[in-house]
Coordinates of N, CA, C and O in Angstrom, one line a residue:
Q162 N 0.8 -1.2 0.0 CA 0.0 0.0 0.0 C 0.9 1.2 0.0 O 1.8 1.4 0.8
V163 N 0.6 2.1 -0.9 CA 1.4 3.4 -1.1 C 0.9 4.4 0.0 O -0.3 4.6 0.2
Q164 N 1.9 5.0 0.6 CA 1.6 6.0 1.6 C 2.6 7.1 1.5 O 3.8 6.9 1.3
L165 N 2.1 8.4 1.6 CA 3.0 9.5 1.7 C 2.4 10.3 2.9 O 1.3 10.8 2.8
V166 N 3.2 10.4 3.9 CA 2.7 11.1 5.2 C 3.6 12.3 5.5 O 4.8 12.2 5.8
E167 N 2.9 13.4 5.4 CA 3.6 14.7 5.6 C 3.5 15.1 7.1 O 2.5 14.7 7.8
S168 N 4.5 15.8 7.6 CA 4.4 16.4 8.9 C 5.3 17.6 9.0 O 6.1 17.9 8.1
G169 N 5.2 18.4 10.1 CA 6.1 19.5 10.3 C 5.4 20.9 10.1 O 6.0 21.9 10.3
G170 N 4.2 20.9 9.6 CA 3.5 22.1 9.4 C 3.1 22.8 10.7 O 3.2 22.2 11.8
G171 N 2.6 24.0 10.6 CA 2.2 24.7 11.9 C 2.1 26.2 11.6 O 2.1 26.7 10.5
L172 N 2.0 26.9 12.7 CA 1.9 28.4 12.7 C 3.3 29.0 13.0 O 3.9 28.6 14.0
V173 N 3.8 29.9 12.2 CA 5.1 30.5 12.4 C 5.0 32.0 12.1 O 4.1 32.4 11.2
Q174 N 5.8 32.8 12.7 CA 5.8 34.2 12.4 C 6.5 34.5 11.2 O 7.4 33.8 10.8
P175 N 6.2 35.6 10.5 CA 7.0 36.0 9.3 C 8.5 36.1 9.7 O 8.9 36.6 10.7
G176 N 9.3 35.6 8.7 CA 10.7 35.5 9.0 C 11.2 34.3 9.6 O 12.4 34.0 9.7
G177 N 10.3 33.5 10.1 CA 10.6 32.2 10.8 C 10.9 31.1 9.8 O 10.9 31.3 8.6
S178 N 11.1 29.9 10.4 CA 11.4 28.7 9.6 C 10.6 27.5 10.0 O 10.1 27.4 11.2
L179 N 10.4 26.6 9.1 CA 9.8 25.3 9.3 C 10.4 24.3 8.5 O 11.0 24.6 7.4
R180 N 10.4 23.1 8.9 CA 10.9 22.0 8.2 C 9.8 20.9 8.0 O 9.4 20.3 9.0
L181 N 9.4 20.7 6.8 CA 8.4 19.7 6.5 C 9.1 18.4 6.1 O 10.2 18.3 5.5
S182 N 8.5 17.3 6.5 CA 9.0 15.9 6.2 C 7.8 15.1 5.5 O 6.7 15.4 5.8
C183 N 8.2 14.2 4.7 CA 7.3 13.4 4.0 C 7.9 12.0 4.0 O 8.9 11.8 3.3
V184 N 7.3 11.0 4.7 CA 7.8 9.7 4.7 C 7.0 8.8 3.8 O 5.7 8.8 3.8
A185 N 7.7 8.1 2.9 CA 7.1 7.3 1.9 C 7.1 5.8 2.1 O 8.1 5.3 2.8
S186 N 6.2 5.1 1.6 CA 6.2 3.6 1.7 C 5.4 3.1 0.5 O 4.5 3.8 0.0
G187 N 5.7 1.8 0.2 CA 4.8 1.2 -0.9 C 5.3 1.3 -2.3 O 4.7 0.8 -3.2
F188 N 6.4 2.0 -2.5 CA 7.0 2.1 -3.8 C 8.5 2.3 -3.7 O 9.0 2.5 -2.6
T189 N 9.2 2.2 -4.8 CA 10.7 2.3 -4.7 C 11.1 3.8 -4.7 O 11.2 4.5 -5.7
F190 N 11.2 4.3 -3.5 CA 11.4 5.7 -3.2 C 12.7 6.3 -4.0 O 12.6 7.3 -4.6
S191 N 13.7 5.5 -4.0 CA 15.0 6.0 -4.6 C 14.8 6.3 -6.1 O 15.6 7.1 -6.6
R192 N 13.9 5.7 -6.7 CA 13.7 5.9 -8.1 C 12.6 7.0 -8.5 O 12.4 7.3 -9.6
A193 N 12.0 7.5 -7.5 CA 10.9 8.4 -7.7 C 11.4 9.9 -7.7 O 12.3 10.2 -7.0
V194 N 10.8 10.7 -8.5 CA 11.0 12.1 -8.5 C 10.0 12.6 -7.4 O 8.8 12.4 -7.4
M195 N 10.6 13.3 -6.4 CA 9.8 13.8 -5.3 C 9.6 15.3 -5.4 O 10.6 16.0 -5.6
S196 N 8.4 15.7 -5.1 CA 8.1 17.2 -5.2 C 7.3 17.6 -4.0 O 6.6 16.8 -3.4
W197 N 7.3 18.9 -3.8 CA 6.4 19.6 -2.8 C 5.6 20.6 -3.6 O 6.1 21.3 -4.4
Y198 N 4.3 20.5 -3.4 CA 3.3 21.4 -3.9 C 2.7 22.2 -2.8 O 2.7 21.7 -1.6
R199 N 2.0 23.3 -3.1 CA 1.2 23.9 -2.1 C -0.1 24.5 -2.8 O -0.1 24.8 -3.9
Q200 N -1.1 24.7 -1.9 CA -2.3 25.2 -2.4 C -2.9 26.2 -1.3 O -3.2 25.7 -0.2
A201 N -3.0 27.4 -1.7 CA -3.5 28.4 -0.8 C -5.0 28.5 -1.1 O -5.5 28.2 -2.1
P202 N -5.8 29.0 -0.1 CA -7.3 29.2 -0.3 C -7.6 30.0 -1.5 O -7.1 31.1 -1.7
G203 N -8.5 29.4 -2.3 CA -8.9 30.1 -3.5 C -7.9 30.1 -4.7 O -8.2 30.8 -5.7
K204 N -6.8 29.4 -4.5 CA -5.8 29.4 -5.6 C -5.6 27.9 -6.0 O -5.9 27.0 -5.3
E205 N -5.0 27.8 -7.2 CA -4.6 26.5 -7.8 C -3.4 25.9 -7.0 O -2.6 26.7 -6.5
R206 N -3.3 24.6 -7.0 CA -2.1 24.0 -6.5 C -0.9 24.3 -7.4 O -1.0 24.3 -8.6
E207 N 0.2 24.7 -6.7 CA 1.4 25.0 -7.5 C 2.6 24.3 -7.0 O 2.7 23.9 -5.8
L208 N 3.5 24.1 -8.0 CA 4.8 23.4 -7.7 C 5.7 24.3 -6.9 O 5.9 25.4 -7.3
V209 N 6.2 23.8 -5.8 CA 7.2 24.5 -5.0 C 8.6 24.1 -5.2 O 9.5 24.9 -5.5
A210 N 8.9 22.8 -5.2 CA 10.2 22.3 -5.4 C 10.2 20.8 -5.8 O 9.3 20.1 -5.4
T211 N 11.2 20.4 -6.5 CA 11.3 19.1 -7.0 C 12.8 18.6 -6.8 O 13.7 19.3 -7.0
S212 N 12.9 17.3 -6.5 CA 14.2 16.6 -6.4 C 14.1 15.4 -7.3 O 13.2 14.6 -7.2
T213 N 15.1 15.3 -8.1 CA 15.2 14.1 -9.0 C 15.5 12.9 -8.2 O 15.9 12.9 -7.1
S214 N 15.3 11.7 -8.9 CA 15.4 10.4 -8.2 C 16.8 10.2 -7.6 O 16.9 9.7 -6.5
A215 N 17.8 10.7 -8.3 CA 19.2 10.6 -7.7 C 19.5 11.7 -6.7 O 20.5 11.6 -6.1
G216 N 18.6 12.7 -6.7 CA 18.8 13.8 -5.7 C 19.9 14.7 -6.2 O 20.2 15.7 -5.5
G217 N 20.3 14.6 -7.4 CA 21.4 15.4 -7.9 C 20.9 16.8 -8.4 O 21.7 17.7 -8.6
S218 N 19.6 16.8 -8.8 CA 19.1 18.0 -9.4 C 17.8 18.5 -8.6 O 17.0 17.6 -8.1
T219 N 17.7 19.8 -8.4 CA 16.6 20.3 -7.7 C 16.0 21.5 -8.5 O 16.8 22.2 -9.3
I220 N 14.7 21.7 -8.4 CA 14.1 22.8 -9.2 C 13.2 23.5 -8.2 O 12.5 22.8 -7.3
Y221 N 13.2 24.8 -8.2 CA 12.4 25.6 -7.3 C 11.5 26.6 -8.1 O 11.9 27.1 -9.1
A222 N 10.3 26.9 -7.5 CA 9.5 28.0 -8.0 C 10.3 29.3 -7.7 O 11.0 29.4 -6.7
D223 N 10.1 30.2 -8.6 CA 10.8 31.5 -8.4 C 10.4 32.2 -7.1 O 11.3 32.8 -6.5
S224 N 9.2 31.9 -6.6 CA 8.7 32.6 -5.4 C 9.4 32.1 -4.1 O 9.4 32.7 -3.1
V225 N 10.1 30.9 -4.2 CA 10.7 30.3 -3.0 C 12.2 30.2 -3.2 O 12.9 29.8 -2.3
Q226 N 12.7 30.4 -4.4 CA 14.1 30.3 -4.7 C 15.0 31.1 -3.7 O 14.7 32.3 -3.5
G227 N 16.0 30.4 -3.1 CA 16.8 31.1 -2.2 C 16.3 31.1 -0.7 O 17.0 31.4 0.2
R228 N 15.1 30.7 -0.5 CA 14.5 30.6 0.8 C 14.2 29.2 1.2 O 14.2 28.8 2.4
F229 N 13.8 28.3 0.3 CA 13.4 26.9 0.5 C 14.4 26.0 0.0 O 15.1 26.3 -1.0
T230 N 14.6 24.9 0.7 CA 15.5 23.9 0.2 C 14.9 22.5 0.3 O 14.4 22.1 1.4
I231 N 14.9 21.8 -0.8 CA 14.4 20.4 -0.8 C 15.5 19.4 -0.7 O 16.6 19.7 -1.3
S232 N 15.4 18.4 0.1 CA 16.4 17.4 0.2 C 15.7 16.0 0.4 O 14.5 16.0 0.7
R233 N 16.5 15.0 0.3 CA 15.9 13.6 0.5 C 16.9 12.7 1.1 O 18.1 12.9 0.9
D234 N 16.4 11.7 1.8 CA 17.2 10.7 2.4 C 16.6 9.4 1.9 O 15.6 8.9 2.4
N235 N 17.3 8.8 0.9 CA 16.7 7.6 0.2 C 16.7 6.4 1.2 O 15.8 5.5 1.1
A236 N 17.6 6.4 2.1 CA 17.7 5.3 3.0 C 16.5 5.3 4.0 O 15.9 4.2 4.4
K237 N 16.0 6.5 4.3 CA 14.9 6.6 5.2 C 13.6 6.9 4.5 O 12.5 7.1 5.1
K238 N 13.7 6.9 3.1 CA 12.5 7.1 2.3 C 11.7 8.4 2.7 O 10.5 8.4 2.9
T239 N 12.5 9.4 2.9 CA 11.9 10.7 3.3 C 12.4 11.8 2.5 O 13.6 11.9 2.1
V240 N 11.5 12.7 2.2 CA 11.9 14.0 1.5 C 11.5 15.1 2.5 O 10.5 15.1 3.2
F241 N 12.4 16.2 2.4 CA 12.2 17.3 3.3 C 12.1 18.6 2.6 O 12.5 18.7 1.4
L242 N 11.4 19.5 3.2 CA 11.4 20.9 2.7 C 11.7 21.8 3.8 O 10.9 22.0 4.7
Q243 N 12.9 22.4 3.7 CA 13.4 23.4 4.7 C 12.9 24.8 4.2 O 13.3 25.2 3.1
M244 N 12.1 25.4 5.0 CA 11.5 26.7 4.6 C 12.0 27.8 5.6 O 11.7 27.8 6.8
D245 N 12.8 28.7 5.0 CA 13.3 29.8 5.8 C 12.8 31.2 5.3 O 12.2 31.2 4.2
S246 N 12.9 32.2 6.1 CA 12.5 33.5 5.8 C 11.0 33.5 5.3 O 10.7 34.1 4.2
L247 N 10.2 32.8 6.0 CA 8.8 32.6 5.6 C 8.0 33.9 5.5 O 8.3 34.8 6.4
K248 N 7.1 34.0 4.6 CA 6.3 35.2 4.4 C 4.8 34.8 4.5 O 4.5 33.6 4.3
P249 N 4.0 35.8 4.8 CA 2.5 35.4 4.9 C 2.0 34.8 3.6 O 1.1 33.9 3.7
E250 N 2.6 35.1 2.5 CA 2.1 34.5 1.2 C 2.5 33.1 1.0 O 2.1 32.4 0.1
D251 N 3.3 32.6 1.9 CA 3.7 31.2 1.9 C 2.6 30.3 2.6 O 2.7 29.1 2.6
T252 N 1.6 31.0 3.2 CA 0.6 30.2 3.9 C -0.2 29.4 2.9 O -0.7 29.9 1.8
A253 N -0.3 28.1 3.2 CA -1.0 27.1 2.3 C -0.9 25.8 2.9 O -0.3 25.5 3.9
V254 N -1.7 24.8 2.2 CA -1.5 23.4 2.6 C -0.4 22.9 1.6 O -0.5 23.1 0.4
Y255 N 0.6 22.3 2.2 CA 1.7 21.7 1.5 C 1.6 20.2 1.3 O 1.3 19.5 2.3
Y256 N 1.8 19.8 0.1 CA 1.6 18.4 -0.3 C 2.9 17.8 -0.8 O 3.6 18.5 -1.6
C257 N 3.1 16.6 -0.5 CA 4.2 15.8 -1.0 C 3.7 15.0 -2.2 O 2.6 14.4 -2.1
K258 N 4.5 14.9 -3.3 CA 4.1 14.1 -4.4 C 5.2 13.2 -4.9 O 6.4 13.7 -4.9
A259 N 4.9 12.0 -5.3 CA 5.9 11.1 -5.9 C 5.5 10.8 -7.3 O 4.3 10.5 -7.6
F260 N 6.4 10.9 -8.2 CA 6.2 10.6 -9.6 C 7.3 9.6 -10.1 O 8.5 9.8 -9.8
G261 N 6.8 8.6 -10.9 CA 7.8 7.7 -11.5 C 7.2 6.7 -12.3 O 6.0 6.8 -12.7
Y262 N 8.0 5.7 -12.7 CA 7.5 4.6 -13.5 C 7.8 3.3 -12.8 O 8.9 3.0 -12.5
G263 N 6.7 2.5 -12.6 CA 6.8 1.2 -11.9 C 6.5 0.1 -12.9 O 6.4 0.3 -14.1
T264 N 6.3 -1.1 -12.3 CA 6.0 -2.3 -13.1 C 4.7 -2.2 -13.9 O 4.5 -2.8 -14.9
T265 N 3.8 -1.3 -13.4 CA 2.5 -1.2 -14.0 C 2.4 0.1 -14.8 O 1.3 0.5 -15.3
G266 N 3.5 0.8 -15.0 CA 3.5 2.1 -15.7 C 3.7 3.3 -14.8 O 4.2 3.2 -13.7
R267 N 3.3 4.4 -15.4 CA 3.5 5.7 -14.7 C 2.7 5.8 -13.4 O 1.5 5.3 -13.4
Y268 N 3.2 6.4 -12.4 CA 2.4 6.7 -11.2 C 2.6 8.1 -10.7 O 3.6 8.7 -10.9
D269 N 1.6 8.6 -10.0 CA 1.6 9.9 -9.3 C 0.9 9.6 -8.0 O -0.3 9.3 -8.0
Y270 N 1.6 9.8 -6.9 CA 1.1 9.6 -5.6 C 1.1 10.9 -4.8 O 2.1 11.6 -4.9
W271 N 0.1 11.1 -4.0 CA 0.0 12.4 -3.2 C -0.2 12.1 -1.7 O -0.8 11.1 -1.4
G272 N 0.4 12.9 -0.9 CA 0.1 12.8 0.5 C -1.2 13.6 0.8 O -1.8 14.2 0.0
Q273 N -1.5 13.6 2.1 CA -2.7 14.2 2.6 C -2.6 15.7 2.8 O -3.6 16.4 3.0
G274 N -1.4 16.2 2.9 CA -1.1 17.6 3.1 C -0.9 18.0 4.5 O -1.4 17.3 5.5
T275 N -0.1 19.1 4.7 CA 0.1 19.6 6.0 C 0.0 21.2 6.0 O 0.5 21.8 5.0
Q276 N -0.7 21.8 6.9 CA -1.0 23.2 6.9 C 0.2 24.0 7.4 O 0.7 23.7 8.5
V277 N 0.5 25.0 6.6 CA 1.5 26.0 7.0 C 0.9 27.4 7.1 O 0.3 27.8 6.1
T278 N 0.9 28.0 8.2 CA 0.4 29.3 8.4 C 1.5 30.3 8.8 O 2.1 30.0 9.9
V279 N 1.7 31.3 8.1 CA 2.7 32.4 8.4 C 1.9 33.6 8.8 O 1.3 34.3 7.9
S280 N 2.0 34.0 10.0 CA 1.2 35.1 10.5 C 1.8 35.6 11.8 O 2.3 34.8 12.6
S281 N 1.7 36.9 12.0 CA 2.1 37.5 13.3 C 0.9 37.6 14.3 O 1.1 38.1 15.4

């Protein structure tokens, strides 16, 4: 059974930091492209950051470049999102996503999301 379980969200003041974690199970994590998305109220879900399967390449949305860092621990089947210098506009539900190709073809798996609220 495939599971992606996010944690680490919460309430933080502007300028603060949070570290999100997403623990995966049920598929070959090391071969999956792992991403973080977010969705703010009334807005479409948007890509925040991506880490390739080997972890050698990362991609960031312009809005978080230089403030957020995606990383992964393939041994622990976990992907992280370190968020620094948080702004109120970073408030959203953050989702972990796995993408790849398995024995049955392409897959896209999503976690349940974790709320991040940036407010004073």
